[in-house]
Amino acid sequence: MSEKFEVSFNSPQCGWMSIGFRNEENEFNSTTAHAPHERALSELLQILTRLLETEDFEKTLRWNRNPEEFDFVFAKKDGEVSFEIFQYPTEQRLERKSVFTNTGDTREFCEEFYQTFTQLYEDRETDEFQANWRQPFPFADFEKFESKLKSI
């Protein structure tokens, strides 16, 4: 059963970005850092593209908010995506707690991320994305994701 799912990534500031996920039963808001997982946005876009290309798929994206760490776990089976965020109190990753879950249609799930990345891309110059995230917008991965989403 699909749940109403919303994604928000605010414009980065000084190497940090506020992110949020919400559905009918859960909400998760946090800040994330550009390092040490400096490829997190690119990897996220690659995971979303794979979700659109592959029938059964599972991948974990590591991200952090010093000293906390997060695992974003994506799993696709039978056209539905299961998404769960686990939080670790420190980078030692000794214990974890599930802080958000969502299950829904793959295309609808990816469309929510697409809207968010489109907004980040459109605002990249005004918000000085590269200076504030300390790396360029992952345009090549965004283009691949956009192309795949529009082709299905």
mmCIF file of C-alpha atoms in Angstrom:
data_model
loop_
_atom_site.group_PDB
_atom_site.id
_atom_site.type_symbol
_atom_site.label_atom_id
_atom_site.label_comp_id
_atom_site.label_asym_id
_atom_site.label_seq_id
_atom_site.Cartn_x
_atom_site.Cartn_y
_atom_site.Cartn_z
ATOM 1 C CA MET A 1 0.000 0.000 0.000
ATOM 2 C CA SER A 2 1.431 3.374 -1.044
ATOM 3 C CA GLU A 3 1.736 6.084 1.552
ATOM 4 C CA LYS A 4 1.762 9.822 0.772
ATOM 5 C CA PHE A 5 5.494 10.519 0.761
ATOM 6 C CA GLU A 6 7.240 13.902 0.793
ATOM 7 C CA VAL A 7 10.925 14.794 0.494
ATOM 8 C CA SER A 8 12.574 18.120 1.258
ATOM 9 C CA PHE A 9 16.214 19.166 0.975
ATOM 10 C CA ASN A 10 16.865 22.789 1.848
ATOM 11 C CA SER A 11 19.618 24.766 0.186
ATOM 12 C CA PRO A 12 22.992 24.013 1.759
ATOM 13 C CA GLN A 13 24.640 26.415 4.165
ATOM 14 C CA CYS A 14 28.296 26.252 5.238
ATOM 15 C CA GLY A 15 28.642 22.556 4.330
ATOM 16 C CA TRP A 16 25.354 21.486 5.952
ATOM 17 C CA MET A 17 21.943 20.705 4.465
ATOM 18 C CA SER A 18 18.585 20.269 6.161
ATOM 19 C CA ILE A 19 16.682 17.258 4.894
ATOM 20 C CA GLY A 20 13.229 15.951 5.673
ATOM 21 C CA PHE A 21 11.015 12.993 4.877
ATOM 22 C CA ARG A 22 7.353 12.667 5.739
ATOM 23 C CA ASN A 23 4.472 10.293 5.125
ATOM 24 C CA GLU A 24 1.105 9.731 6.765
ATOM 25 C CA GLU A 25 2.627 8.069 9.833
ATOM 26 C CA ASN A 26 6.282 9.146 10.097
ATOM 27 C CA GLU A 27 8.380 12.264 9.908
ATOM 28 C CA PHE A 28 12.157 12.649 9.970
ATOM 29 C CA ASN A 29 14.074 15.934 9.856
ATOM 30 C CA SER A 30 17.787 16.401 10.299
ATOM 31 C CA THR A 31 20.830 18.160 8.995
ATOM 32 C CA THR A 32 23.499 16.362 7.026
ATOM 33 C CA ALA A 33 27.124 17.217 6.380
ATOM 34 C CA HIS A 34 28.963 17.380 3.078
ATOM 35 C CA ALA A 35 31.806 15.285 4.543
ATOM 36 C CA PRO A 36 33.018 12.625 5.131
ATOM 37 C CA HIS A 37 30.407 11.146 2.751
ATOM 38 C CA GLU A 38 31.057 13.745 0.099
ATOM 39 C CA ARG A 39 29.467 11.666 -2.666
ATOM 40 C CA ALA A 40 26.163 11.201 -0.821
ATOM 41 C CA LEU A 41 24.075 13.279 -3.253
ATOM 42 C CA SER A 42 25.609 11.563 -6.300
ATOM 43 C CA GLU A 43 25.162 8.152 -4.718
ATOM 44 C CA LEU A 44 21.561 8.970 -3.825
ATOM 45 C CA LEU A 45 20.808 9.909 -7.439
ATOM 46 C CA GLN A 46 22.496 6.707 -8.654
ATOM 47 C CA ILE A 47 20.399 4.629 -6.244
ATOM 48 C CA LEU A 48 17.207 6.330 -7.426
ATOM 49 C CA THR A 49 18.150 5.635 -11.048
ATOM 50 C CA ARG A 50 18.804 1.968 -10.235
ATOM 51 C CA LEU A 51 15.428 1.721 -8.502
ATOM 52 C CA LEU A 52 13.840 2.724 -11.817
ATOM 53 C CA GLU A 53 15.974 0.300 -13.847
ATOM 54 C CA THR A 54 16.006 -2.834 -11.701
ATOM 55 C CA GLU A 55 13.285 -5.210 -10.510
ATOM 56 C CA ASP A 56 14.771 -6.376 -7.219
ATOM 57 C CA PHE A 57 17.354 -4.117 -5.667
ATOM 58 C CA GLU A 58 18.767 -3.215 -2.272
ATOM 59 C CA LYS A 59 21.313 -0.561 -1.420
ATOM 60 C CA THR A 60 22.403 1.380 1.641
ATOM 61 C CA LEU A 61 23.519 5.011 1.485
ATOM 62 C CA ARG A 62 25.687 6.237 4.349
ATOM 63 C CA TRP A 63 25.373 9.867 5.426
ATOM 64 C CA ASN A 64 26.125 11.780 8.614
ATOM 65 C CA ARG A 65 25.538 14.673 10.941
ATOM 66 C CA ASN A 66 28.631 14.746 13.110
ATOM 67 C CA PRO A 67 28.881 12.784 15.294
ATOM 68 C CA GLU A 68 25.701 10.929 14.316
ATOM 69 C CA GLU A 69 25.639 8.644 11.295
ATOM 70 C CA PHE A 70 22.712 7.520 9.155
ATOM 71 C CA ASP A 71 22.006 4.576 6.887
ATOM 72 C CA PHE A 72 19.370 5.193 4.235
ATOM 73 C CA VAL A 73 18.260 1.711 3.177
ATOM 74 C CA PHE A 74 16.458 1.341 -0.155
ATOM 75 C CA ALA A 75 14.908 -1.989 -1.155
ATOM 76 C CA LYS A 76 12.747 -2.651 -4.200
ATOM 77 C CA LYS A 77 10.604 -5.725 -4.723
ATOM 78 C CA ASP A 78 7.551 -6.236 -6.948
ATOM 79 C CA GLY A 79 7.431 -2.582 -8.024
ATOM 80 C CA GLU A 80 7.411 -1.177 -4.498
ATOM 81 C CA VAL A 81 10.178 0.602 -2.652
ATOM 82 C CA SER A 82 10.836 0.158 1.013
ATOM 83 C CA PHE A 83 12.854 3.037 2.471
ATOM 84 C CA GLU A 84 14.175 3.053 6.023
ATOM 85 C CA ILE A 85 16.515 5.414 7.837
ATOM 86 C CA PHE A 86 18.645 4.120 10.696
ATOM 87 C CA GLN A 87 20.422 6.482 13.059
ATOM 88 C CA TYR A 88 23.664 5.721 14.899
ATOM 89 C CA PRO A 89 24.610 7.949 17.852
ATOM 90 C CA THR A 90 28.312 7.994 16.826
ATOM 91 C CA GLU A 91 30.511 7.069 13.908
ATOM 92 C CA GLN A 92 31.411 3.831 15.735
ATOM 93 C CA ARG A 93 28.006 2.487 14.604
ATOM 94 C CA LEU A 94 27.670 0.185 17.613
ATOM 95 C CA GLU A 95 23.918 0.594 18.009
ATOM 96 C CA ARG A 96 21.233 1.818 15.675
ATOM 97 C CA LYS A 97 17.654 2.954 15.831
ATOM 98 C CA SER A 98 15.065 3.055 13.047
ATOM 99 C CA VAL A 99 13.893 6.681 12.755
ATOM 100 C CA PHE A 100 11.822 6.617 9.538
ATOM 101 C CA THR A 101 10.140 4.078 7.257
ATOM 102 C CA ASN A 102 8.145 4.354 4.057
ATOM 103 C CA THR A 103 6.800 1.875 1.517
ATOM 104 C CA GLY A 104 5.320 2.874 -1.798
ATOM 105 C CA ASP A 105 5.181 2.763 -5.565
ATOM 106 C CA THR A 106 8.637 3.115 -7.112
ATOM 107 C CA ARG A 107 7.752 5.812 -9.633
ATOM 108 C CA GLU A 108 5.856 7.942 -7.090
ATOM 109 C CA PHE A 109 8.726 7.565 -4.628
ATOM 110 C CA CYS A 110 11.302 8.658 -7.213
ATOM 111 C CA GLU A 111 9.117 11.558 -8.395
ATOM 112 C CA GLU A 112 9.244 13.068 -4.903
ATOM 113 C CA PHE A 113 13.041 13.006 -4.957
ATOM 114 C CA TYR A 114 13.000 14.380 -8.507
ATOM 115 C CA GLN A 115 10.975 17.415 -7.430
ATOM 116 C CA THR A 116 13.420 18.074 -4.609
ATOM 117 C CA PHE A 117 16.536 17.718 -6.764
ATOM 118 C CA THR A 118 14.951 19.869 -9.482
ATOM 119 C CA GLN A 119 14.428 22.652 -6.934
ATOM 120 C CA LEU A 120 18.024 22.347 -5.683
ATOM 121 C CA TYR A 121 19.251 22.495 -9.278
ATOM 122 C CA GLU A 122 17.098 25.492 -10.219
ATOM 123 C CA ASP A 123 18.240 27.410 -7.128
ATOM 124 C CA ARG A 124 21.904 26.384 -7.342
ATOM 125 C CA GLU A 125 23.248 29.764 -8.484
ATOM 126 C CA THR A 126 21.039 31.916 -6.264
ATOM 127 C CA ASP A 127 21.867 29.719 -3.268
ATOM 128 C CA GLU A 128 25.551 29.429 -4.214
ATOM 129 C CA PHE A 129 25.231 25.660 -4.056
ATOM 130 C CA GLN A 130 28.870 24.854 -4.799
ATOM 131 C CA ALA A 131 30.254 27.302 -2.242
ATOM 132 C CA ASN A 132 27.762 26.288 0.441
ATOM 133 C CA TRP A 133 27.875 22.508 -0.128
ATOM 134 C CA ARG A 134 31.614 22.681 -0.821
ATOM 135 C CA GLN A 135 31.239 20.728 -4.051
ATOM 136 C CA PRO A 136 29.334 21.130 -7.304
ATOM 137 C CA PHE A 137 25.783 20.019 -7.871
ATOM 138 C CA PRO A 138 25.879 16.370 -9.135
ATOM 139 C CA PHE A 139 24.534 17.352 -12.549
ATOM 140 C CA ALA A 140 25.584 14.245 -14.529
ATOM 141 C CA ASP A 141 23.851 11.916 -12.054
ATOM 142 C CA PHE A 142 20.806 14.201 -11.948
ATOM 143 C CA GLU A 143 20.556 14.125 -15.765
ATOM 144 C CA LYS A 144 20.682 10.295 -15.818
ATOM 145 C CA PHE A 145 18.016 10.097 -13.116
ATOM 146 C CA GLU A 146 15.805 12.637 -14.891
ATOM 147 C CA SER A 147 16.162 10.845 -18.221
ATOM 148 C CA LYS A 148 15.284 7.465 -16.724
ATOM 149 C CA LEU A 149 12.296 8.827 -14.809
ATOM 150 C CA LYS A 150 10.903 10.548 -17.903
ATOM 151 C CA SER A 151 11.372 7.424 -20.037
ATOM 152 C CA ILE A 152 9.043 5.234 -17.976
#
